[in-house]
């Protein structure tokens, strides 16, 4: 069925700027530039009376011209349509003729992607903000991967609603469509749960560099606002409630659920041997489900072994081991994950886990695995052999808390290795075989930004840009079309746009342009 909506644009002319250079990132699959131009100006607005395009149109207007009203004549110029066909989800066709703009998406994500392509064409034109002459053009485009994700860790340091919404804006600009929100970890629990208020007010106290920092967390109203903001930008948010490890903050608030302490890892795990732990988590997950309409919940499952020694002296775990004839504490870990995965499934949500869970025997049809340990390629093979859907997010090159230049001092490295924007651009073909990354169960790529060394939004931006642009190419385009010279040329146009919008980016072409940001921890307890 073809659904169509006519959208009006307002416009008036003089002072033309040509958007002749096609500097889109990710670069569209097929671009055919025709003779002639269509003229639009800075007062151009899209209109949609109601219906499914209203959110997108309001996003587009916000990006295109702010909230200013214009008193110019209306002229019907753009048509948007959903035209279901035998194309990948997210595909679209954008055509600009002398008089009209048509965006034809295979689904609403496709329409959104078409609008973003149009937006980039306008934003990256030299002299943007004046009157624009858009080239007549036909673009046919589809994503390589359905999952083009980015993770932000807000447990180690909390950035807040405005910073998150700014990231979501940039994700939309780069057609990145999944925001993995790491909301809980050892250093802080960052959203409120009505049934367990201390998770916010007590487990929200502290961060990686200041264990006494006043509680920082999102209210449920904040979460709803952010989820809605993301939805308007065709982005699904996947909340992560990390368990049974990385649970120190939650256990600080409710010690009754702690699996105990071992050297260097205080109350790091939840207690898998107590029934009340499962009731508690069931309650939390029910509230999570009500906040996140995407129906996917990430239950962590990483690095439990760091704190598992505490279970040796835990009578509840010992009883669980005995009752089930477990001989190894990892069996108790997997028992916990299975019960939680079952709870998530009963809430009609899909389960997501880090790659340690590949060994846990979770139901293949319900579970998606994030493969992060690039030093364990066998785990990726095992996940695919077992039939799991897999998202590729290996530390090399997709951890954005790694430095991006050999001279940078703050941030992680793997030996001498670090993650340059070109390493990101050339993922996955620089790291994995075609047989792996073209496996139909590999559903996408994701970059992860852990924030132990990131306190300020300035440093956050420095680590994100321009690697976010490279990530967009990694998720959208096949290796056969990648070309460093052409990418660098387009990227330079994006750097100009970053500069204009006030982004503090790393400039690989002029590394001294913005000095590296090194965040210094504040004195303990000081909130200024
Ligand atoms: C991880 O980096 N622990 C998923």
Coordinates of C-alpha atoms and ligand atoms in Angstrom, one line a residue:
X1 CA 0.0 0.0 0.0
X2 CA 1.2 3.4 -0.8
X3 CA 0.6 6.1 1.7
X4 CA 1.2 9.7 0.7
X5 CA 1.3 13.0 2.4
X6 CA 1.8 16.3 0.7
X7 CA 3.9 18.7 2.7
X8 CA 4.1 22.4 2.2
X9 CA 7.2 24.5 2.1
X10 CA 7.3 28.2 2.4
X11 CA 9.8 30.0 0.4
X12 CA 11.2 33.2 -1.1
X13 CA 14.5 33.7 -2.7
X14 CA 17.5 36.0 -3.6
X15 CA 21.1 35.3 -2.6
X16 CA 21.7 31.8 -3.8
X17 CA 24.1 29.2 -2.4
X18 CA 24.6 26.0 -4.3
X19 CA 24.5 22.7 -2.4
X20 CA 26.4 21.1 -5.3
X21 CA 28.9 19.1 -3.4
X22 CA 27.5 15.8 -2.1
X23 CA 29.2 15.4 1.3
X24 CA 26.8 13.1 3.0
X25 CA 28.0 10.7 5.7
X26 CA 27.1 7.9 5.5
X27 CA 27.4 8.2 1.7
X28 CA 24.3 7.0 0.0
X29 CA 24.4 3.8 -2.2
X30 CA 23.4 5.4 -5.5
X31 CA 23.6 9.1 -6.3
X32 CA 22.6 10.5 -9.6
X33 CA 23.1 14.2 -10.0
X34 CA 20.9 15.7 -12.7
X35 CA 20.8 19.1 -14.5
X36 CA 19.3 22.1 -12.7
X37 CA 18.5 23.2 -9.2
X38 CA 15.6 23.6 -6.8
X39 CA 15.5 26.7 -4.8
X40 CA 14.7 26.8 -1.1
X41 CA 15.5 29.3 1.6
X42 CA 16.1 29.6 5.3
X43 CA 12.4 30.2 6.0
X44 CA 11.5 26.9 4.5
X45 CA 9.3 24.8 6.7
X46 CA 7.8 21.4 6.4
X47 CA 4.1 20.9 7.4
X48 CA 2.3 17.8 8.4
X49 CA -1.2 18.2 9.8
X50 CA -1.2 14.9 11.7
X51 CA -0.3 11.3 11.4
X52 CA 2.8 9.3 11.4
X53 CA 5.0 11.9 9.8
X54 CA 4.3 14.6 12.3
X55 CA 7.2 13.7 14.6
X56 CA 9.7 13.6 11.8
X57 CA 8.5 16.8 10.3
X58 CA 8.8 18.6 13.7
X59 CA 12.4 17.2 14.0
X60 CA 13.2 18.4 10.5
X61 CA 11.8 21.9 11.1
X62 CA 13.7 22.1 14.4
X63 CA 17.0 21.2 12.7
X64 CA 16.3 23.2 9.6
X65 CA 15.2 26.5 10.9
X66 CA 14.7 26.5 14.6
X67 CA 11.2 27.5 15.8
X68 CA 10.8 30.7 13.9
X69 CA 7.4 31.2 12.2
X70 CA 7.4 32.5 8.6
X71 CA 4.7 34.7 7.0
X72 CA 5.7 33.7 3.4
X73 CA 3.5 32.1 0.9
X74 CA 2.9 28.4 1.2
X75 CA 3.8 26.3 -1.8
X76 CA 3.4 22.5 -2.0
X77 CA 6.8 21.2 -2.8
X78 CA 7.6 18.1 -0.9
X79 CA 5.8 14.8 -0.9
X80 CA 6.6 12.0 1.5
X81 CA 5.4 8.5 1.0
X82 CA 5.6 5.1 2.4
X83 CA 5.9 2.6 -0.3
X84 CA 6.3 -0.9 1.0
X85 CA 8.3 -3.0 -1.4
X86 CA 10.9 -5.6 -1.5
X87 CA 13.6 -3.5 0.0
X88 CA 15.5 -3.6 3.3
X89 CA 13.9 -1.8 6.3
X90 CA 15.2 1.8 6.4
X91 CA 15.6 2.0 2.6
X92 CA 14.4 5.2 0.8
X93 CA 14.5 7.1 -2.5
X94 CA 15.0 10.8 -2.5
X95 CA 14.4 12.8 -5.6
X96 CA 14.8 16.5 -6.1
X97 CA 13.5 17.9 -9.3
X98 CA 13.2 21.5 -10.5
X99 CA 9.9 21.9 -8.6
X100 CA 9.5 19.1 -6.1
X101 CA 11.1 16.9 -3.5
X102 CA 9.9 13.3 -3.1
X103 CA 10.9 11.1 -0.2
X104 CA 9.8 7.6 -0.6
X105 CA 10.6 5.2 2.3
X106 CA 10.0 1.6 2.5
X107 CA 8.9 2.2 6.1
X108 CA 8.9 5.1 8.5
X109 CA 12.6 4.6 9.3
X110 CA 13.2 4.8 5.5
X111 CA 11.3 8.1 5.3
X112 CA 13.3 9.4 8.2
X113 CA 16.6 8.4 6.6
X114 CA 15.5 10.2 3.4
X115 CA 14.7 13.3 5.4
X116 CA 18.1 13.2 7.1
X117 CA 19.8 12.9 3.7
X118 CA 17.9 16.0 2.6
X119 CA 18.9 17.7 5.8
X120 CA 22.6 16.9 5.4
X121 CA 22.4 18.2 1.8
X122 CA 21.1 21.5 3.1
X123 CA 23.3 21.7 6.3
X124 CA 26.6 20.9 4.6
X125 CA 26.1 23.4 1.7
X126 CA 28.5 26.2 1.9
X127 CA 26.7 29.3 3.2
X128 CA 23.9 27.2 4.7
X129 CA 21.4 29.5 6.4
X130 CA 21.0 31.6 3.3
X131 CA 19.0 30.7 0.2
X132 CA 19.9 27.3 -1.2
X133 CA 19.9 25.9 -4.6
X134 CA 19.6 22.1 -4.1
X135 CA 20.9 20.1 -7.1
X136 CA 18.4 18.0 -8.9
X137 CA 19.3 14.5 -7.8
X138 CA 18.0 11.0 -7.4
X139 CA 19.3 9.0 -4.5
X140 CA 18.5 5.4 -3.8
X141 CA 19.8 4.2 -0.5
X142 CA 19.6 1.3 2.0
X143 CA 21.6 0.4 5.1
X144 CA 24.0 -2.4 5.3
X145 CA 23.1 -3.2 8.9
X146 CA 19.8 -2.8 10.7
X147 CA 21.5 -2.1 14.0
X148 CA 23.7 1.0 14.0
X149 CA 24.2 1.7 17.7
X150 CA 26.0 3.8 20.2
X151 CA 26.4 3.1 24.0
X152 CA 26.8 5.7 26.6
X153 CA 27.9 4.8 30.1
X154 CA 26.2 7.1 32.6
X155 CA 27.0 5.1 35.7
X156 CA 30.8 6.0 35.8
X157 CA 29.8 9.7 35.2
X158 CA 26.4 11.2 34.7
X159 CA 25.9 13.7 31.9
X160 CA 22.2 14.5 32.1
X161 CA 19.2 15.1 29.8
X162 CA 20.6 17.9 27.6
X163 CA 23.9 16.1 26.9
X164 CA 22.0 12.9 26.0
X165 CA 19.6 14.8 23.8
X166 CA 22.5 16.4 22.0
X167 CA 24.0 12.9 21.4
X168 CA 20.6 11.7 20.1
X169 CA 20.6 14.6 17.7
X170 CA 24.0 13.7 16.3
X171 CA 23.0 10.0 16.1
X172 CA 20.0 11.0 14.0
X173 CA 22.2 13.2 11.8
X174 CA 24.3 10.1 11.1
X175 CA 21.4 7.6 10.7
X176 CA 22.5 5.8 13.9
X177 CA 19.3 4.2 15.2
X178 CA 20.0 2.4 18.5
X179 CA 21.0 4.1 21.7
X180 CA 22.2 1.5 24.3
X181 CA 21.9 3.3 27.6
X182 CA 24.2 1.9 30.3
X183 CA 22.2 3.1 33.3
X184 CA 23.5 1.0 36.1
X185 CA 27.0 -0.2 37.2
X186 CA 29.1 -0.4 40.3
X187 CA 29.6 3.4 40.5
X188 CA 25.9 4.5 40.3
X189 CA 22.3 3.6 39.5
X190 CA 20.9 6.4 37.3
X191 CA 17.1 6.1 37.1
X192 CA 14.3 6.0 39.6
X193 CA 12.3 2.9 40.3
X194 CA 9.1 3.7 42.2
X195 CA 9.1 0.4 44.2
X196 CA 12.7 0.8 45.4
X197 CA 13.3 4.6 45.9
X198 CA 16.8 4.1 47.3
X199 CA 18.1 3.0 43.9
X200 CA 17.9 6.6 42.9
X201 CA 18.5 8.5 46.1
X202 CA 21.2 6.2 47.6
X203 CA 22.6 4.1 44.7
X204 CA 22.7 7.3 42.6
X205 CA 25.3 8.8 45.0
X206 CA 28.8 8.9 43.8
X207 CA 30.6 8.4 40.5
X208 CA 33.9 7.0 39.3
X209 CA 36.0 9.9 40.5
X210 CA 34.0 11.0 43.5
X211 CA 32.3 8.4 45.6
X212 CA 30.6 11.1 47.6
X213 CA 29.1 13.1 44.7
X214 CA 25.4 14.0 45.3
X215 CA 22.9 11.6 43.8
X216 CA 22.5 12.0 40.1
X217 CA 19.7 10.1 38.2
X218 CA 16.9 10.4 35.8
X219 CA 13.3 10.6 37.1
X220 CA 10.8 8.4 35.2
X221 CA 9.4 11.6 33.6
X222 CA 13.0 12.4 32.4
X223 CA 13.3 8.9 30.9
X224 CA 9.9 9.2 29.2
X225 CA 11.0 12.6 27.7
X226 CA 14.3 11.2 26.4
X227 CA 12.6 8.1 25.0
X228 CA 10.2 10.3 23.2
X229 CA 12.9 12.6 21.9
X230 CA 14.7 9.5 20.5
X231 CA 11.6 8.2 18.9
X232 CA 11.1 11.5 17.0
X233 CA 14.5 10.8 15.6
X234 CA 13.9 7.2 14.7
X235 CA 16.1 6.0 17.5
X236 CA 15.2 3.1 19.8
X237 CA 16.6 3.3 23.3
X238 CA 17.7 0.0 24.9
X239 CA 18.2 0.3 28.7
X240 CA 20.9 -1.8 30.3
X241 CA 20.4 -3.1 33.9
X242 CA 23.8 -4.8 34.4
X243 CA 23.6 -8.0 36.4
X244 CA 24.5 -10.2 38.2
X245 CA 27.9 -8.4 38.3
X246 CA 28.6 -4.6 38.3
X247 CA 25.9 -4.3 41.0
X248 CA 27.8 -2.5 43.8
X249 CA 25.6 0.7 43.7
X250 CA 22.3 -1.2 43.9
X251 CA 23.7 -3.4 46.7
X252 CA 24.7 -0.2 48.6
X253 CA 21.1 0.8 48.6
X254 CA 19.6 -2.7 49.3
X255 CA 22.4 -4.8 50.9
X256 CA 19.9 -7.7 51.3
X257 CA 20.4 -8.6 47.6
X258 CA 24.2 -8.6 47.7
X259 CA 26.2 -11.7 46.8
X260 CA 29.0 -10.6 49.1
X261 CA 32.4 -9.0 48.9
X262 CA 35.8 -10.3 47.6
X263 CA 39.1 -8.5 47.5
X264 CA 38.8 -5.3 45.4
X265 CA 35.2 -6.0 44.5
X266 CA 32.8 -4.8 47.2
X267 CA 29.3 -6.2 46.9
X268 CA 29.9 -6.6 43.2
X269 CA 27.2 -9.2 42.5
X270 CA 23.6 -9.8 43.2
X271 CA 22.9 -12.9 45.2
X272 CA 21.7 -15.7 42.9
X273 CA 20.8 -18.0 45.8
X274 CA 18.0 -15.9 47.3
X275 CA 14.4 -16.0 45.9
X276 CA 13.9 -12.3 46.9
X277 CA 16.7 -11.3 44.5
X278 CA 14.5 -12.5 41.6
X279 CA 11.4 -10.8 43.0
X280 CA 13.3 -7.6 43.3
X281 CA 14.7 -7.8 39.8
X282 CA 11.3 -8.8 38.4
X283 CA 9.8 -5.6 40.0
X284 CA 12.6 -3.5 38.5
X285 CA 12.2 -5.0 35.1
X286 CA 8.5 -4.5 35.1
X287 CA 9.1 -0.8 35.6
X288 CA 11.8 -0.7 33.0
X289 CA 9.4 -2.3 30.5
X290 CA 6.8 0.4 31.2
X291 CA 9.3 3.1 30.5
X292 CA 10.9 1.7 27.3
X293 CA 8.5 0.9 24.5
X294 CA 11.2 -0.7 22.4
X295 CA 10.6 -4.0 24.1
X296 CA 14.3 -4.8 24.4
X297 CA 16.1 -5.0 27.7
X298 CA 19.9 -5.5 28.1
X299 CA 20.6 -7.6 31.2
X300 CA 24.4 -7.2 31.2
X301 CA 26.0 -10.5 32.1
X302 CA 29.6 -9.2 31.7
X303 CA 32.6 -9.8 33.9
X304 CA 30.7 -11.6 36.7
X305 CA 33.9 -13.5 37.4
X306 CA 35.5 -10.4 38.8
X307 CA 33.4 -10.8 42.0
X308 CA 32.4 -14.4 41.8
X309 CA 34.8 -15.5 44.5
X310 CA 32.5 -13.9 47.1
X311 CA 30.0 -16.7 46.4
X312 CA 32.3 -19.3 47.9
X313 CA 31.4 -18.1 51.4
X314 CA 27.8 -17.3 50.7
X315 CA 25.4 -19.8 52.3
X316 CA 22.5 -19.0 49.9
X317 CA 24.7 -19.7 46.9
X318 CA 26.0 -22.9 48.6
X319 CA 22.5 -24.1 49.1
X320 CA 21.6 -23.3 45.4
X321 CA 24.7 -25.2 44.3
X322 CA 23.8 -28.2 46.3
X323 CA 20.2 -28.3 45.3
X324 CA 21.1 -28.2 41.6
X325 CA 24.3 -30.3 41.8
X326 CA 26.3 -27.4 40.5
X327 CA 30.1 -27.9 40.7
X328 CA 31.2 -24.6 39.5
X329 CA 30.0 -21.1 40.5
X330 CA 29.7 -20.2 36.8
X331 CA 26.7 -22.6 36.8
X332 CA 25.1 -20.4 39.5
X333 CA 25.8 -17.3 37.3
X334 CA 24.2 -19.0 34.3
X335 CA 21.2 -20.1 36.4
X336 CA 20.7 -16.4 37.4
X337 CA 20.9 -15.2 33.8
X338 CA 18.4 -17.9 32.7
X339 CA 15.9 -16.9 35.3
X340 CA 16.2 -13.2 34.5
X341 CA 16.1 -13.9 30.7
X342 CA 12.9 -15.8 31.3
X343 CA 11.4 -12.9 33.3
X344 CA 12.3 -10.5 30.5
X345 CA 10.7 -12.8 27.9
X346 CA 7.6 -13.1 29.9
X347 CA 7.3 -9.3 29.8
X348 CA 7.3 -9.7 26.0
X349 CA 10.7 -8.2 25.7
X350 CA 13.8 -9.4 23.8
X351 CA 16.9 -10.1 25.9
X352 CA 20.3 -8.6 25.2
X353 CA 23.5 -9.7 26.9
X354 CA 27.3 -9.2 26.7
X355 CA 29.2 -12.1 25.1
X356 CA 30.0 -13.9 28.4
X357 CA 26.4 -15.1 28.2
X358 CA 27.1 -17.2 25.1
X359 CA 28.1 -20.0 27.4
X360 CA 25.0 -19.7 29.6
X361 CA 22.6 -21.7 27.4
X362 CA 20.0 -18.9 27.0
X363 CA 17.2 -19.4 24.5
X364 CA 18.6 -18.5 21.0
X365 CA 15.4 -17.1 19.6
X366 CA 15.1 -14.6 22.5
X367 CA 18.6 -13.4 22.9
X368 CA 20.9 -11.0 21.1
X369 CA 24.6 -11.0 22.0
X370 CA 27.0 -7.9 22.1
X371 CA 30.4 -9.3 21.1
X372 CA 32.9 -7.0 22.8
X373 CA 36.0 -9.1 23.5
X374 CA 38.0 -8.8 20.3
X375 CA 40.7 -11.0 21.9
X376 CA 38.1 -13.8 22.0
X377 CA 37.1 -14.4 18.4
X378 CA 36.1 -18.0 19.3
X379 CA 33.2 -16.6 21.4
X380 CA 31.9 -14.7 18.3
X381 CA 32.1 -17.9 16.3
X382 CA 30.4 -19.8 19.0
X383 CA 27.6 -17.3 19.3
X384 CA 27.0 -17.5 15.5
X385 CA 27.3 -21.3 15.4
X386 CA 24.6 -21.5 18.1
X387 CA 22.4 -19.2 16.1
X388 CA 22.3 -16.0 18.2
X389 CA 21.8 -12.6 16.7
X390 CA 25.0 -10.7 17.3
X391 CA 26.0 -7.1 17.4
X392 CA 29.7 -6.3 16.8
X393 CA 31.2 -3.9 19.3
X394 CA 34.8 -5.1 19.8
X395 CA 37.0 -2.9 22.0
X396 CA 39.3 -2.6 18.9
X397 CA 38.2 -0.4 17.1
X398 CA 34.7 0.4 18.6
X399 CA 35.4 1.5 22.2
X400 CA 35.4 5.2 22.0
X401 CA 37.0 5.6 25.5
X402 CA 40.2 4.4 23.8
X403 CA 42.5 7.2 22.5
X404 CA 42.2 8.1 18.8
X405 CA 45.8 9.2 18.3
X406 CA 49.2 7.8 19.5
X407 CA 50.0 11.1 21.2
X408 CA 46.9 11.3 23.3
X409 CA 47.5 10.7 27.0
X410 CA 44.0 10.2 28.5
X411 CA 42.0 7.1 27.7
X412 CA 42.6 3.4 27.1
X413 CA 44.9 1.5 24.7
X414 CA 45.3 -2.2 24.0
X415 CA 49.1 -2.5 24.2
X416 CA 50.1 0.2 21.8
X417 CA 46.9 -0.1 19.8
X418 CA 44.2 2.6 19.8
X419 CA 41.1 3.5 17.8
X420 CA 41.7 6.0 15.0
X421 CA 38.7 7.3 13.0
X422 CA 40.0 5.4 10.0
X423 CA 40.1 2.1 12.0
X424 CA 36.4 2.8 12.8
X425 CA 35.7 3.6 9.2
X426 CA 37.2 0.4 8.0
X427 CA 35.4 -1.8 10.5
X428 CA 34.5 -4.7 10.1
X429 CA 36.5 -5.6 7.1
X430 CA 39.8 -4.6 8.7
X431 CA 39.2 -7.0 11.6
X432 CA 36.8 -9.9 10.6
X433 CA 36.4 -12.1 7.6
X434 CA 33.6 -11.5 5.1
X435 CA 32.0 -14.8 6.1
X436 CA 31.6 -13.5 9.6
X437 CA 30.5 -9.9 9.0
X438 CA 28.1 -10.9 6.2
X439 CA 26.5 -13.7 8.3
X440 CA 22.8 -12.9 8.4
X441 CA 22.8 -13.2 12.1
X442 CA 25.3 -10.3 12.5
X443 CA 22.6 -7.6 12.7
X444 CA 24.9 -4.7 13.2
X445 CA 27.7 -2.6 14.7
X446 CA 27.9 -0.4 17.8
X447 CA 30.4 1.8 19.4
X448 CA 30.7 1.9 23.2
X449 CA 31.8 4.9 25.3
X450 CA 32.7 4.0 28.8
X451 CA 33.2 7.0 31.0
X452 CA 35.8 6.3 33.7
X453 CA 37.9 9.1 32.2
X454 CA 35.1 11.3 31.0
X455 CA 33.7 13.8 33.3
X456 CA 32.8 16.8 31.1
X457 CA 30.7 17.0 27.9
X458 CA 33.7 18.7 26.3
X459 CA 35.8 15.5 26.6
X460 CA 32.8 13.4 25.6
X461 CA 32.6 15.4 22.4
X462 CA 36.4 15.1 21.8
X463 CA 36.1 11.3 22.0
X464 CA 32.9 11.1 19.9
X465 CA 33.9 13.4 17.0
X466 CA 34.8 12.5 14.3
X467 CA 34.6 8.8 15.2
X468 CA 30.8 9.0 15.2
X469 CA 30.8 9.9 11.5
X470 CA 33.2 7.0 10.8
X471 CA 30.8 4.7 12.7
X472 CA 27.9 5.8 10.5
X473 CA 29.9 4.6 7.5
X474 CA 30.8 1.3 9.2
X475 CA 27.1 0.6 9.8
X476 CA 25.8 1.8 6.5
X477 CA 28.2 1.0 3.7
X478 CA 29.9 -2.1 2.3
X479 CA 33.7 -2.3 2.3
X480 CA 33.7 -2.3 -1.5
X481 CA 32.6 1.4 -1.7
X482 CA 34.9 2.7 1.1
X483 CA 37.7 5.1 0.0
X484 CA 39.9 7.0 2.4
X485 CA 40.4 10.0 0.1
X486 CA 36.7 10.5 -0.6
X487 CA 35.7 9.9 3.0
X488 CA 38.3 12.4 4.2
X489 CA 37.0 15.0 1.7
X490 CA 33.5 14.6 3.0
X491 CA 34.7 14.5 6.6
X492 CA 36.4 17.9 6.2
X493 CA 33.0 19.4 5.3
X494 CA 31.6 17.8 8.4
X495 CA 34.4 19.3 10.5
X496 CA 33.4 22.7 9.2
X497 CA 29.8 22.0 10.3
X498 CA 31.0 20.8 13.8
X499 CA 32.9 24.1 14.1
X500 CA 29.9 26.1 13.2
X501 CA 27.7 24.2 15.8
X502 CA 30.3 24.6 18.5
X503 CA 31.4 20.9 18.8
X504 CA 34.8 20.3 20.5
X505 CA 36.1 17.7 18.0
X506 CA 39.4 16.0 17.4
X507 CA 40.7 17.2 14.0
X508 CA 42.8 14.4 12.4
X509 CA 43.9 16.8 9.6
X510 CA 45.1 19.4 12.1
X511 CA 45.7 17.6 15.4
X512 CA 46.6 20.7 17.3
X513 CA 43.5 22.6 16.4
X514 CA 41.6 21.4 19.5
X515 CA 44.0 20.2 22.2
X516 CA 43.2 16.9 23.9
X517 CA 40.8 17.3 26.8
X518 CA 42.0 15.6 30.0
X519 CA 39.4 15.7 32.7
X520 CA 40.7 16.2 36.2
X521 CA 38.7 14.6 39.0
X522 CA 37.0 17.2 41.3
X523 CA 38.0 17.1 45.0
X524 CA 35.8 14.5 46.8
X525 CA 32.2 15.6 47.5
X526 CA 32.6 18.9 45.6
X527 CA 29.7 19.4 43.2
X528 CA 30.7 22.7 41.6
Ligands
LIG1 C1 32.4 -4.4 28.9 O1 33.2 -3.7 28.4 N1 32.6 -4.8 30.2 C2 31.2 -4.9 28.2

